[in-house]
Amino acid sequence: MTNYTRLIYEIKRKVSNFSKKISKGLSKPKTKFISQMIYGLLDSQSVLLSNIGRS
């Protein structure tokens, strides 16, 4: 049986680490925005803002 909770945690951690790398030097709100946008893009598998917002 696959442990989905652990898998989701690892994916979120990797997204967080990646977003920290690309947003280095930006303010905290901008860093948080980038992190949430990347996660939304991956989760919704769409570039439409309405779909990203729903994820």
Short mmCIF file of C-alpha atoms in Angstrom, two decimals:
data_model
loop_
_atom_site.label_atom_id
_atom_site.label_comp_id
_atom_site.label_asym_id
_atom_site.label_seq_id
_atom_site.Cartn_x
_atom_site.Cartn_y
_atom_site.Cartn_z
CA MET A 1 0.00 0.00 0.00
CA THR A 2 1.33 3.41 -0.95
CA ASN A 3 1.60 6.05 1.74
CA TYR A 4 0.04 9.03 -0.07
CA THR A 5 0.47 11.40 2.87
CA ARG A 6 4.22 10.92 2.78
CA LEU A 7 4.30 11.28 -1.01
CA ILE A 8 2.34 14.55 -0.87
CA TYR A 9 4.63 15.85 1.88
CA GLU A 10 7.73 15.08 -0.20
CA ILE A 11 6.27 16.78 -3.28
CA LYS A 12 5.35 19.89 -1.30
CA ARG A 13 8.84 19.97 0.21
CA LYS A 14 10.46 19.76 -3.23
CA VAL A 15 8.19 22.51 -4.57
CA SER A 16 9.06 24.65 -1.56
CA ASN A 17 12.80 24.12 -2.02
CA PHE A 18 12.57 24.91 -5.73
CA SER A 19 10.51 28.05 -5.16
CA LYS A 20 13.00 29.27 -2.53
CA LYS A 21 15.81 28.90 -5.06
CA ILE A 22 14.09 30.90 -7.78
CA SER A 23 12.73 33.58 -5.46
CA LYS A 24 15.96 34.24 -3.60
CA GLY A 25 16.23 37.92 -2.72
CA LEU A 26 12.50 38.64 -3.05
CA SER A 27 10.20 39.71 -0.24
CA LYS A 28 8.34 37.12 1.84
CA PRO A 29 4.93 37.80 0.20
CA LYS A 30 6.44 37.39 -3.28
CA THR A 31 8.18 34.18 -2.22
CA LYS A 32 4.91 32.81 -0.85
CA PHE A 33 3.09 33.80 -4.06
CA ILE A 34 5.66 32.00 -6.21
CA SER A 35 5.44 28.89 -4.05
CA GLN A 36 1.64 28.82 -4.21
CA MET A 37 1.62 29.45 -7.97
CA ILE A 38 4.04 26.60 -8.64
CA TYR A 39 2.00 24.24 -6.47
CA GLY A 40 -1.22 25.40 -8.15
CA LEU A 41 0.24 24.89 -11.62
CA LEU A 42 1.32 21.36 -10.74
CA ASP A 43 -1.90 20.46 -8.96
CA SER A 44 -4.31 21.83 -11.56
CA GLN A 45 -2.14 20.88 -14.56
CA SER A 46 -3.36 24.08 -16.17
CA VAL A 47 -2.13 27.62 -16.72
CA LEU A 48 -5.60 29.15 -16.34
CA LEU A 49 -5.81 31.29 -13.20
CA SER A 50 -9.31 30.05 -12.38
CA ASN A 51 -8.07 26.45 -12.36
CA ILE A 52 -4.95 27.32 -10.36
CA GLY A 53 -7.09 29.12 -7.78
CA ARG A 54 -9.29 26.06 -7.32
CA SER A 55 -6.38 23.76 -6.55
#
